[in-house]
Tab-separated table of C-alpha atoms in Angstrom:
chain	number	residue	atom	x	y	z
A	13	UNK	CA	93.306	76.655	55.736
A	14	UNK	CA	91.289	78.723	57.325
A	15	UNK	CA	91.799	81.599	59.682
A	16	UNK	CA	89.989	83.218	62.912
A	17	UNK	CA	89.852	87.170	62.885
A	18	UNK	CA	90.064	88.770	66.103
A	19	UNK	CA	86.630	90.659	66.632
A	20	UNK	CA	86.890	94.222	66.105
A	21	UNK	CA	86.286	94.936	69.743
A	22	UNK	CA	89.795	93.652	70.374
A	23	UNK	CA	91.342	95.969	67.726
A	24	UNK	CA	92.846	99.522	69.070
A	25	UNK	CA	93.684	101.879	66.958
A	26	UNK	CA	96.991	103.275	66.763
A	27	UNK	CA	96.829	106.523	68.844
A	28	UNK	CA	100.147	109.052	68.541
A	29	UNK	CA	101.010	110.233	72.112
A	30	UNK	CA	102.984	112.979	69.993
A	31	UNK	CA	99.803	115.019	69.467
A	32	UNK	CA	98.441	114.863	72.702
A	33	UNK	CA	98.116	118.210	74.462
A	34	UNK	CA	96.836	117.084	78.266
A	35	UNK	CA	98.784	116.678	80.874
A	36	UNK	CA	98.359	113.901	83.417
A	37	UNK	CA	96.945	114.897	86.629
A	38	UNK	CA	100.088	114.497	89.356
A	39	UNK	CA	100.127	111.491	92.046
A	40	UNK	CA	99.818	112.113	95.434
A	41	UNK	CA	100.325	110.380	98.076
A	42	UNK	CA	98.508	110.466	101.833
A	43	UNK	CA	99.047	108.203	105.129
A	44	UNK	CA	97.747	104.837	104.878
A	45	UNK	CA	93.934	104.758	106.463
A	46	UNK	CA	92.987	100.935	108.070
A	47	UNK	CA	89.159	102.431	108.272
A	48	UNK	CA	89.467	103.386	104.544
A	49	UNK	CA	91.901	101.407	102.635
A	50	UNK	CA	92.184	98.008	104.926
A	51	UNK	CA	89.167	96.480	103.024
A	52	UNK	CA	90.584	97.464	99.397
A	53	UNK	CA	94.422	95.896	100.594
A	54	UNK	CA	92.793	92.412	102.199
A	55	UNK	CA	90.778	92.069	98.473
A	56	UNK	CA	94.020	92.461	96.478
A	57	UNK	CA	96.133	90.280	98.917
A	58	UNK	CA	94.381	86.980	98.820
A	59	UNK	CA	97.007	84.509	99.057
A	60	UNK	CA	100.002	84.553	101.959
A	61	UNK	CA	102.186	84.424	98.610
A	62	UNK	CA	100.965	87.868	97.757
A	63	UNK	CA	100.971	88.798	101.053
A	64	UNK	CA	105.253	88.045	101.542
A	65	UNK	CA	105.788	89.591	98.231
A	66	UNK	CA	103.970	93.122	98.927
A	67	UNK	CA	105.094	93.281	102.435
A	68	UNK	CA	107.971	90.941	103.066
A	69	UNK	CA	108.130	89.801	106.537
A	70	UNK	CA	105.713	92.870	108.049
A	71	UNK	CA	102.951	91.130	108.090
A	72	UNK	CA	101.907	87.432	108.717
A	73	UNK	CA	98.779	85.294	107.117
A	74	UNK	CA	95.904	85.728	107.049
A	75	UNK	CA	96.211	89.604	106.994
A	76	UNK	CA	93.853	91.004	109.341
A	77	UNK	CA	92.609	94.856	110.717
A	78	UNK	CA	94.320	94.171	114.160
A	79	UNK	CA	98.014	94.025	112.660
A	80	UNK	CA	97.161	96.975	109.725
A	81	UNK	CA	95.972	99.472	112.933
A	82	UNK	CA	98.983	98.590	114.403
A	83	UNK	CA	100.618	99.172	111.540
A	84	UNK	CA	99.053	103.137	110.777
A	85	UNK	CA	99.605	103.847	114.629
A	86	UNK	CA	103.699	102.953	114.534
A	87	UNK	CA	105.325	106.483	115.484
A	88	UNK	CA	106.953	107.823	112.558
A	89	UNK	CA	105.345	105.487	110.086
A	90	UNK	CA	104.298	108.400	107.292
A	91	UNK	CA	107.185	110.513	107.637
């Protein structure tokens, strides 16, 4: 019988996190930006399935710049 070898591209090498010396730069966080970051969200969200399962019942379908606004300008929202 013969058999198909996976091509070396899909190969990693073992690495050992042990040895590794650099830390990872720390997350931060900032408010939420509808000029900025509205175009980015509506590309990852691009069923209303998505949509319930990121936001729950926030938002409704399709996802649109009006109700992400209103969203950023909610008093209190980044606090």
């Amino acid at each position: 019988m013969l058999t198909a070898r996976a091509p070396a591209i899909n190969r990693v090498p073992h690495a050992d996190t042990r040895s590794m010396t650099t830390t990872p730069s720390p997350l931060s966080l900032r408010p939420f930006r509808p000029a900025d970051d509205a175009p980015a969200l509506r590309r990852w969200i691009t069923t209303r399935a998505e949509l319930v399962t990121w936001a729950g019942p926030s938002f409704t379908w399709p996802l649109d710049d009006a109700q992400l606004t209103a969203y950023a300008a909610e008093p209190d929202r980044h606090t």
